[in-house]
PDB file of C-alpha atoms in Angstrom:
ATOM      1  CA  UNK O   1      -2.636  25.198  -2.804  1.00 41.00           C
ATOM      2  CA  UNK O   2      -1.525  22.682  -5.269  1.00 44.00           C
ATOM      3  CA  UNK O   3      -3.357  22.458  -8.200  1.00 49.00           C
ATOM      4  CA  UNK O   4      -6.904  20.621  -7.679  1.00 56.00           C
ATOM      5  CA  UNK O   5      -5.532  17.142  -7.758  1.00 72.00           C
ATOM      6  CA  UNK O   6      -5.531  14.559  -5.351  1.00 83.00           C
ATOM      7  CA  UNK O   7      -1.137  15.231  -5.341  1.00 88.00           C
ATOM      8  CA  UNK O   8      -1.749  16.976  -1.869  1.00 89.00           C
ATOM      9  CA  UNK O   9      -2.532  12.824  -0.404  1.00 94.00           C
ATOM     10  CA  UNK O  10       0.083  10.499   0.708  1.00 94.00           C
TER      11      UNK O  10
ATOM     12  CA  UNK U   1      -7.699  17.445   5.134  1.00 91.00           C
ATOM     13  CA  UNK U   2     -10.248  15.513   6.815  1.00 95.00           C
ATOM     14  CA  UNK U   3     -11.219  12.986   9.145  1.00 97.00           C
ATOM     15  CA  UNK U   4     -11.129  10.183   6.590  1.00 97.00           C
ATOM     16  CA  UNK U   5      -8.239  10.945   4.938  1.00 97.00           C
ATOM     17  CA  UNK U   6      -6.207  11.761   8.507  1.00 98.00           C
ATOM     18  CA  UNK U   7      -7.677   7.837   9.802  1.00 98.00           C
ATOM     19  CA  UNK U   8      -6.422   6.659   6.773  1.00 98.00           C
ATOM     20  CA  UNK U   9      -2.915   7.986   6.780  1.00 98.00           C
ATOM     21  CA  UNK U  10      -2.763   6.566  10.166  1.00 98.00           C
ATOM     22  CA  UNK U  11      -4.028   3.414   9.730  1.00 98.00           C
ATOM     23  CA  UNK U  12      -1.482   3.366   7.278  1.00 98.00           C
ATOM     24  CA  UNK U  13       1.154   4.358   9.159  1.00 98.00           C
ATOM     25  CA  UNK U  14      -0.009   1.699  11.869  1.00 97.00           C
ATOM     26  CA  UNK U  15      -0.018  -1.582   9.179  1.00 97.00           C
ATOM     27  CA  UNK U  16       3.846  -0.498   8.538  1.00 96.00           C
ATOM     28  CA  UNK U  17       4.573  -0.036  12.595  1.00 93.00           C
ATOM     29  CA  UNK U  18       2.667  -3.273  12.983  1.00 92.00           C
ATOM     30  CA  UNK U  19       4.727  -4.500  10.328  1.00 95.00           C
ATOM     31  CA  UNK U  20       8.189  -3.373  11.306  1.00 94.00           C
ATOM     32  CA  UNK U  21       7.505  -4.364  15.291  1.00 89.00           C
ATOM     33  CA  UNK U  22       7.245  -7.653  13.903  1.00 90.00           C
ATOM     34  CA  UNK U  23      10.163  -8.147  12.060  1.00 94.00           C
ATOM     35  CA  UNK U  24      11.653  -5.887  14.175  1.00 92.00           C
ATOM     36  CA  UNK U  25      11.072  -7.495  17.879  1.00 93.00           C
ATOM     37  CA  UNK U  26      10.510 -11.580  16.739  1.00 92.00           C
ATOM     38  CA  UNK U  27      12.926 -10.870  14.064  1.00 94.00           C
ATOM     39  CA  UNK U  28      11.043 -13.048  11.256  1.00 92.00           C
ATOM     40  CA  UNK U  29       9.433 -12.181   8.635  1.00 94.00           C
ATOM     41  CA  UNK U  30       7.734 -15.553   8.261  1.00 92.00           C
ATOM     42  CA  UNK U  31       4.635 -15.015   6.346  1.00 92.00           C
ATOM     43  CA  UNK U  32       5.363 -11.658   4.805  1.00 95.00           C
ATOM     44  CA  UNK U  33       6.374 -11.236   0.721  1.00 96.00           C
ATOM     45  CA  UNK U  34       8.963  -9.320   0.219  1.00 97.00           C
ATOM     46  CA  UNK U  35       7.617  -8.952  -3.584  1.00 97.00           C
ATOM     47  CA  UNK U  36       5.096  -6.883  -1.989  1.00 97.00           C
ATOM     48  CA  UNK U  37       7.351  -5.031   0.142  1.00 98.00           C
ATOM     49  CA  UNK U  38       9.104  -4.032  -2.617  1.00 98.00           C
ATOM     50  CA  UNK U  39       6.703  -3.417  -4.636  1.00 98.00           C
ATOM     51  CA  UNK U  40       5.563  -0.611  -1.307  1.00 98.00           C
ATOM     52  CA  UNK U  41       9.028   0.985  -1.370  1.00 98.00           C
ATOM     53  CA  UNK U  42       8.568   1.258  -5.216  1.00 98.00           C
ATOM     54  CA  UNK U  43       5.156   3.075  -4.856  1.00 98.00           C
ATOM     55  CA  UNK U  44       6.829   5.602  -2.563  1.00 98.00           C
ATOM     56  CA  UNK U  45      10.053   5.881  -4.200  1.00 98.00           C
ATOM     57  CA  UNK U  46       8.166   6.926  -7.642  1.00 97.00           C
ATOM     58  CA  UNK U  47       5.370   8.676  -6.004  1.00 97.00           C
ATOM     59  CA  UNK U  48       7.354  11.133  -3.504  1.00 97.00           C
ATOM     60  CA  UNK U  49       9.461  12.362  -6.081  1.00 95.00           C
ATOM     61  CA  UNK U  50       8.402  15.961  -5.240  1.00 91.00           C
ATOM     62  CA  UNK U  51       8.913  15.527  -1.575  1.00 93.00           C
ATOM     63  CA  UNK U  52      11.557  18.327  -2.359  1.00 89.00           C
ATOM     64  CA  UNK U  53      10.202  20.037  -4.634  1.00 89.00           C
ATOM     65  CA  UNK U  54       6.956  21.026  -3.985  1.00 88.00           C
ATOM     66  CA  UNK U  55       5.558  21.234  -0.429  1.00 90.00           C
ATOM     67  CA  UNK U  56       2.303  20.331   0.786  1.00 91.00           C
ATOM     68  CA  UNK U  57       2.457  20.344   4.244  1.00 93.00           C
ATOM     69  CA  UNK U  58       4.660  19.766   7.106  1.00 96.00           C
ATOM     70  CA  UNK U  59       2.613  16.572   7.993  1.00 97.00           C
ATOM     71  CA  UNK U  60       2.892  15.603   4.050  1.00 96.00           C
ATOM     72  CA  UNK U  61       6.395  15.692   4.162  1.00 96.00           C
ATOM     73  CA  UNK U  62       6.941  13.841   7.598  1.00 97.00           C
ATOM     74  CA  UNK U  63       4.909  11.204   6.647  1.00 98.00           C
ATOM     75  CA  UNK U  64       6.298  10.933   3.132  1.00 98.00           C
ATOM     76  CA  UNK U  65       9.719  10.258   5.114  1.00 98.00           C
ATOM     77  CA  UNK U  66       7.982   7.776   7.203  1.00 97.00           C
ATOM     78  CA  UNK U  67       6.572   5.799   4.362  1.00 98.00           C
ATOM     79  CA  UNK U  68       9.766   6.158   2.313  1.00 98.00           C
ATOM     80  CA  UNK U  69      12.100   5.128   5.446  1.00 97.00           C
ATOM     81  CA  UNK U  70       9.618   1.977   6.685  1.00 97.00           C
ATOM     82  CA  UNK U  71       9.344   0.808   3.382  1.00 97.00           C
ATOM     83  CA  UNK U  72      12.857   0.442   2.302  1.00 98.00           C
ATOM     84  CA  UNK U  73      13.844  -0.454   5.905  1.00 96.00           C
ATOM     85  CA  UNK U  74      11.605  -3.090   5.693  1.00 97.00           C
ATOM     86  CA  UNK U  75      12.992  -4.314   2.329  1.00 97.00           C
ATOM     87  CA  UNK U  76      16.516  -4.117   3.335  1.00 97.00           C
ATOM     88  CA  UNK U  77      15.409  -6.423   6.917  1.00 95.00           C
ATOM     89  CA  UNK U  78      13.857  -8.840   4.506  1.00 96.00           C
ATOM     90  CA  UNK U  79      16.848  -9.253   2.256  1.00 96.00           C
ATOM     91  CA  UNK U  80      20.132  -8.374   4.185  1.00 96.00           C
ATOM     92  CA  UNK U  81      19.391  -8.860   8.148  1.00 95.00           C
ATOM     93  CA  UNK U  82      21.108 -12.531   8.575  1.00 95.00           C
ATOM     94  CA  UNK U  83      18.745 -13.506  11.116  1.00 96.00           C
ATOM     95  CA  UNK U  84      14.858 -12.206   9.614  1.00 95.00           C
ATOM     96  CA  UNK U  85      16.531 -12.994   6.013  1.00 95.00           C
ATOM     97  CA  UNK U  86      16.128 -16.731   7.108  1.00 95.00           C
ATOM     98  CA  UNK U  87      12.581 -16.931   7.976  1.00 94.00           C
ATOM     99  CA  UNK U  88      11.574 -15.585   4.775  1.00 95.00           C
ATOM    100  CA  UNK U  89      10.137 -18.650   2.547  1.00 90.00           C
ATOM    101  CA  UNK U  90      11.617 -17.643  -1.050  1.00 91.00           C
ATOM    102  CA  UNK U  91      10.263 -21.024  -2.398  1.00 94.00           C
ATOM    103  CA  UNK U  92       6.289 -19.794  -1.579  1.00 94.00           C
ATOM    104  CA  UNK U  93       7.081 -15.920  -2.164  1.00 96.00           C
ATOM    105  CA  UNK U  94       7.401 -16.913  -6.094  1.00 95.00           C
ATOM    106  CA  UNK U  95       4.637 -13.900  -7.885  1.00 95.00           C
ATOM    107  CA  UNK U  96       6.607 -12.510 -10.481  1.00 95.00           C
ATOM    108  CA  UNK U  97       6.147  -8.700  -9.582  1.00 92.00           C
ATOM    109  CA  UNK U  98       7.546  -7.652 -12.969  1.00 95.00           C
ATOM    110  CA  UNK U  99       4.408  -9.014 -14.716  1.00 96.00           C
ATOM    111  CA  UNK U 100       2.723  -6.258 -12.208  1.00 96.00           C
ATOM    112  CA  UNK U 101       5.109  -3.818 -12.833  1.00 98.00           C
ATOM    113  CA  UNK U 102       5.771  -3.704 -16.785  1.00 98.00           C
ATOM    114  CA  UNK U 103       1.716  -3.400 -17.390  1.00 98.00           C
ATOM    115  CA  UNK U 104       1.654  -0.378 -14.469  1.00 98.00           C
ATOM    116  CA  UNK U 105       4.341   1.400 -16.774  1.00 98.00           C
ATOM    117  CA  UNK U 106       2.595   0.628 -19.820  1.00 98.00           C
ATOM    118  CA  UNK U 107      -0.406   1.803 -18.634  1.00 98.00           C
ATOM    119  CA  UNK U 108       0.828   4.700 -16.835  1.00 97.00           C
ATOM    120  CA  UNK U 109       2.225   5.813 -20.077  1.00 98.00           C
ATOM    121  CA  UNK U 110      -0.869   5.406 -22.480  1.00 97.00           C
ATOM    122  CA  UNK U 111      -3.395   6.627 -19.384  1.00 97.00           C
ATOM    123  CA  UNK U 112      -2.392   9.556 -17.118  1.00 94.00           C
ATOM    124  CA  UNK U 113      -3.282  13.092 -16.456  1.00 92.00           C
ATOM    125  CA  UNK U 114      -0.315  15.123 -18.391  1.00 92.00           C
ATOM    126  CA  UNK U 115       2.686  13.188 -20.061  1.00 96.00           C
ATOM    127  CA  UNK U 116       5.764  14.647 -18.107  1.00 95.00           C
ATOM    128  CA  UNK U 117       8.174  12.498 -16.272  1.00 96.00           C
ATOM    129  CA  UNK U 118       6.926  13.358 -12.489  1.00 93.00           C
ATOM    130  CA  UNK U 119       3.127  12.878 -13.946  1.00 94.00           C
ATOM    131  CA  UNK U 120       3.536   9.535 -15.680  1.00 97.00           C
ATOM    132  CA  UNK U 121       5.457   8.394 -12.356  1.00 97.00           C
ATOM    133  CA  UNK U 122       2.735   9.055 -10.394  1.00 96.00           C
ATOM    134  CA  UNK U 123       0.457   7.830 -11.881  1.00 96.00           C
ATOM    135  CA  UNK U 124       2.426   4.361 -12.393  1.00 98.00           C
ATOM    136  CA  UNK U 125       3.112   4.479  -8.206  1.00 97.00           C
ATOM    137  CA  UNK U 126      -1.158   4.673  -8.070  1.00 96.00           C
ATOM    138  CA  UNK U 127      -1.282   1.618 -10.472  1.00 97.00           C
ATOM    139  CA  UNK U 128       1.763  -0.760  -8.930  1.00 98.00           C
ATOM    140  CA  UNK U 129      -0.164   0.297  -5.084  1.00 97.00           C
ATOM    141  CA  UNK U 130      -3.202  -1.216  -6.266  1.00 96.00           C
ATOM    142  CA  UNK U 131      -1.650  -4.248  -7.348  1.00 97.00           C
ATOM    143  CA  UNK U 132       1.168  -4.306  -5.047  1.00 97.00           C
ATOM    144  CA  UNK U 133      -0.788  -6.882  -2.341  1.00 96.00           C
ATOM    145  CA  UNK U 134      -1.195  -9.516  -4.803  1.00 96.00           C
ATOM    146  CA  UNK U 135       2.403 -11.358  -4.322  1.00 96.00           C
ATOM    147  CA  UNK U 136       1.109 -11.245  -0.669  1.00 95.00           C
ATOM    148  CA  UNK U 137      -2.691 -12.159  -0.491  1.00 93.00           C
ATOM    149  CA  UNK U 138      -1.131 -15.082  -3.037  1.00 93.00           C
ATOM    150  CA  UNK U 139       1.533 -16.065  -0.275  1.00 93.00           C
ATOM    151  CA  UNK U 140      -1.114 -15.945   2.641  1.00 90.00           C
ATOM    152  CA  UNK U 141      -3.159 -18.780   0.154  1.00 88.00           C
ATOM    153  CA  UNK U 142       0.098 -21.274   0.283  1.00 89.00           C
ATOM    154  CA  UNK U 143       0.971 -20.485   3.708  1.00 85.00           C
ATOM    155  CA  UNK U 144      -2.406 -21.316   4.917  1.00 76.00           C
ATOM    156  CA  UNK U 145      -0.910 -20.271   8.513  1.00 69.00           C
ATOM    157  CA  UNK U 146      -1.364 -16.354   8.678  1.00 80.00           C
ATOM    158  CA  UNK U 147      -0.221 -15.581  12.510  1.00 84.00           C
ATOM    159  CA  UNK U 148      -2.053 -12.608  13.467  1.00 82.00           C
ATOM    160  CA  UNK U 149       0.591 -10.122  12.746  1.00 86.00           C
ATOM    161  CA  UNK U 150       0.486 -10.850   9.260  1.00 89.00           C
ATOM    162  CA  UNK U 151      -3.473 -10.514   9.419  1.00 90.00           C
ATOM    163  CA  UNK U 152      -3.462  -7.406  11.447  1.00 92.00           C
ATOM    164  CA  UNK U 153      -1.265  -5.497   8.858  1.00 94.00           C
ATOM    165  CA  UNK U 154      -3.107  -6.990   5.539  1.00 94.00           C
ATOM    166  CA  UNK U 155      -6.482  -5.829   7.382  1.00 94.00           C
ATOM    167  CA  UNK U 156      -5.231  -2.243   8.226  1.00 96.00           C
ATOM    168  CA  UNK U 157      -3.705  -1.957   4.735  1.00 95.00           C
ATOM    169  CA  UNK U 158      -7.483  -2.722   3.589  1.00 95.00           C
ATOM    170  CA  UNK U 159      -8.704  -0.360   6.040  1.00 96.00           C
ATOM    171  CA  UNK U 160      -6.836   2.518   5.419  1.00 96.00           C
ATOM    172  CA  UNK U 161      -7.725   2.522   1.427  1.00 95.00           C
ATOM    173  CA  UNK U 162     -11.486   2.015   2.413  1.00 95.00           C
ATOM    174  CA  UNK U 163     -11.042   5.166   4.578  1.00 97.00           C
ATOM    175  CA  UNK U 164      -9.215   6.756   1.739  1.00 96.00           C
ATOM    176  CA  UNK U 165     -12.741   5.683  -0.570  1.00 96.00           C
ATOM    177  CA  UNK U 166     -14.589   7.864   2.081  1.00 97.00           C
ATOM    178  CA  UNK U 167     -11.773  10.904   1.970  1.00 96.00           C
ATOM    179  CA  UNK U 168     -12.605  11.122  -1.776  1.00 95.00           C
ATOM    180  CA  UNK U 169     -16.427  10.944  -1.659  1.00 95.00           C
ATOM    181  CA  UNK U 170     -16.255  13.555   0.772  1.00 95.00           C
ATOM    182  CA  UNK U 171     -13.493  15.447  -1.292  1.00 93.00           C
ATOM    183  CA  UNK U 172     -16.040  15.306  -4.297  1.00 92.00           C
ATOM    184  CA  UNK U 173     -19.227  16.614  -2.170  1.00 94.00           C
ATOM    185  CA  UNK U 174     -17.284  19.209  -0.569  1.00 93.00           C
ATOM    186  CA  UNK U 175     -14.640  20.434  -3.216  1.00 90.00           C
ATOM    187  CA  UNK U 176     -16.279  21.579  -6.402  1.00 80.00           C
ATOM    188  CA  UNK U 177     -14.433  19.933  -9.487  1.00 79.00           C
ATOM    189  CA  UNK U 178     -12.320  17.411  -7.409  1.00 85.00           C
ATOM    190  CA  UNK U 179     -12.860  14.460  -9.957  1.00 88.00           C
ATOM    191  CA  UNK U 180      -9.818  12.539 -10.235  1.00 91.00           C
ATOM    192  CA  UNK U 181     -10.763   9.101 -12.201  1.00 93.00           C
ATOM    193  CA  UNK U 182      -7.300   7.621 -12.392  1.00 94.00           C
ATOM    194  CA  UNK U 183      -6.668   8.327  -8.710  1.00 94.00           C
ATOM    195  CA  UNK U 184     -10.190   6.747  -7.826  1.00 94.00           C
ATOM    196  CA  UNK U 185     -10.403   3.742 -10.289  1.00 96.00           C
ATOM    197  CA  UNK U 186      -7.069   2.497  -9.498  1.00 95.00           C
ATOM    198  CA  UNK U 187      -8.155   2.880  -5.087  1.00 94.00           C
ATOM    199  CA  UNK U 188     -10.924   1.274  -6.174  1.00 95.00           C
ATOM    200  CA  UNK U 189      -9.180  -1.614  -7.476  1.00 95.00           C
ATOM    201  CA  UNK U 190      -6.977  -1.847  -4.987  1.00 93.00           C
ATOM    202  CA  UNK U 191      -9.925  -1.891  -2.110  1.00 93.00           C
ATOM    203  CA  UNK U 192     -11.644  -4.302  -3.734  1.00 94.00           C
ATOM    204  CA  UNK U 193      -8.643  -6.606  -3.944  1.00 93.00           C
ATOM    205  CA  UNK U 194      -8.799  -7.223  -0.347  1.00 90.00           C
ATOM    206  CA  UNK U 195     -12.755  -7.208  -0.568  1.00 88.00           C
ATOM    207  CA  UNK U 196     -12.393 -11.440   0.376  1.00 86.00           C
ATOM    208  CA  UNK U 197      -9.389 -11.507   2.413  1.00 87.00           C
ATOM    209  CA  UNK U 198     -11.775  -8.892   4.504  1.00 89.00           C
ATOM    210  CA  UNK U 199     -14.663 -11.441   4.564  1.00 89.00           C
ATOM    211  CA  UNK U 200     -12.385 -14.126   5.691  1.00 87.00           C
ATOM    212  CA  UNK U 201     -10.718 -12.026   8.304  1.00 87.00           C
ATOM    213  CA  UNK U 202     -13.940 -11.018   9.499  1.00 88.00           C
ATOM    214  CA  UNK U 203     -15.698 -14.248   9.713  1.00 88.00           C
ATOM    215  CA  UNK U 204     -12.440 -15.822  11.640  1.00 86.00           C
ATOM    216  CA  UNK U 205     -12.727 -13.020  13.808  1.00 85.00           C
ATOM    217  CA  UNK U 206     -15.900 -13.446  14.538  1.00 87.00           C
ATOM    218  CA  UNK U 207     -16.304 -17.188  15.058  1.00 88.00           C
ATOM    219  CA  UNK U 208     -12.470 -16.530  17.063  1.00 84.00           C
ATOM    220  CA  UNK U 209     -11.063 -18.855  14.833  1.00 83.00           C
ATOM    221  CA  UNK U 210      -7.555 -18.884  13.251  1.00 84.00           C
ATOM    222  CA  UNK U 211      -7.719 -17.509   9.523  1.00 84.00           C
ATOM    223  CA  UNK U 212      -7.702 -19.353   6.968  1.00 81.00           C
ATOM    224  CA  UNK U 213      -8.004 -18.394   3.327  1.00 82.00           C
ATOM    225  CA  UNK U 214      -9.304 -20.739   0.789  1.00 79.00           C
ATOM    226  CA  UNK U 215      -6.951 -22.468  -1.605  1.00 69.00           C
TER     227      UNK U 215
END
């Protein structure tokens, strides 16, 4: 998973 | 993913359908700023830079598409269509977006999370979406007449970064270390922004009369 940011939102 | 954060991409994704029916079906645009639209389709354009490059998700990517597609189809309506072009009132639509968008860059620069290219973009498409209704809460104050389209997709923008509040809160019980400040302050910001135009909406709603926001 990508790192813990919030990059996974739209 | 969760239930917040999957209602708020949605509601999302409905204020742009609401958005492009409109334009799309009455074919005006009477109402709507296309300083904020732009301002969207600048978000998405500097935010989904990795749509490519690193993959999330197949529902990431669609939706990335769907955001990136809407918004710039909704730009190029506004501008080049020759029938919606003329029901958009230039003479009201007057905000000066740059004086949102130079201090975003600025800021992105001096405050983000790593200074690389695809990080300080990023974090300048959080900043410009949390400004990026201004140019059209502003408009909806001249206009005085907001037709219910135009409410409707101003009060699911609101919604769906109030739902997006709840997606983090539940992010930060549930995930341990998921404590993003820039990503929250800046939501924040933007949430609040619509804080009144949610109190009006409400209130007409509820008394079921027509909107109107204070000069």
């Amino acid at each position: 998973t990508p790192d813990q940011t919030t990059k996974d939102e739209l | 993913m969760n239930i917040f954060r999957l209602s708020g991409d949605m509601t999302h994704l409905m204020s742009v359908i609401v958005l492009l029916l409109k334009i799309h079906t009455i074919k005006s645009c009477a109402g709507i700023s296309l300083k904020t639209q732009e301002l969207y389709a600048l978000v998405f354009a500097t935010r989904y830079l990795d749509i490519f490059t690193d993959f999330v998700s197949v529902y990431n990517t669609i939706m990335k598409l769907i955001f990136l597609a809407t918004s710039f189809s909704i730009v190029w309506y506004m501008r080049h269509h020759k029938i919606v072009r003329r029901s958009y009132d230039k003479e009201q639509d007057t905000f000066r977006h740059l004086f949102l968008i130079l201090p975003c860059l600025i800021l992105a620069l001096v405050v983000n999370e790593k200074f690389t290219f695809k990080e300080v973009m990023w974090t300048f498409s959080l900043y410009v979406e949390a400004v990026a209704i201004l140019p059209q809460l502003v408009l909806l104050q001249r206009t005085k007449n907001i037709d219910n389209l135009t409410g409707q997709y101003v009060f699911l923008l609101g919604a769906y970064r109030a739902l997006y509040i709840l997606n983090w809160i539940y992010r930060y019980l549930t995930e341990k270390h998921f404590v993003h400040w820039i990503t929250w302050i800046s939501g924040l910001v933007q949430t609040l922004l619509y804080a009144d135009f949610f109190y009006y909406y409400i209130n007409s709603w509820k008394n079921n009369v027509r909107l109107q926001l204070p000069a």
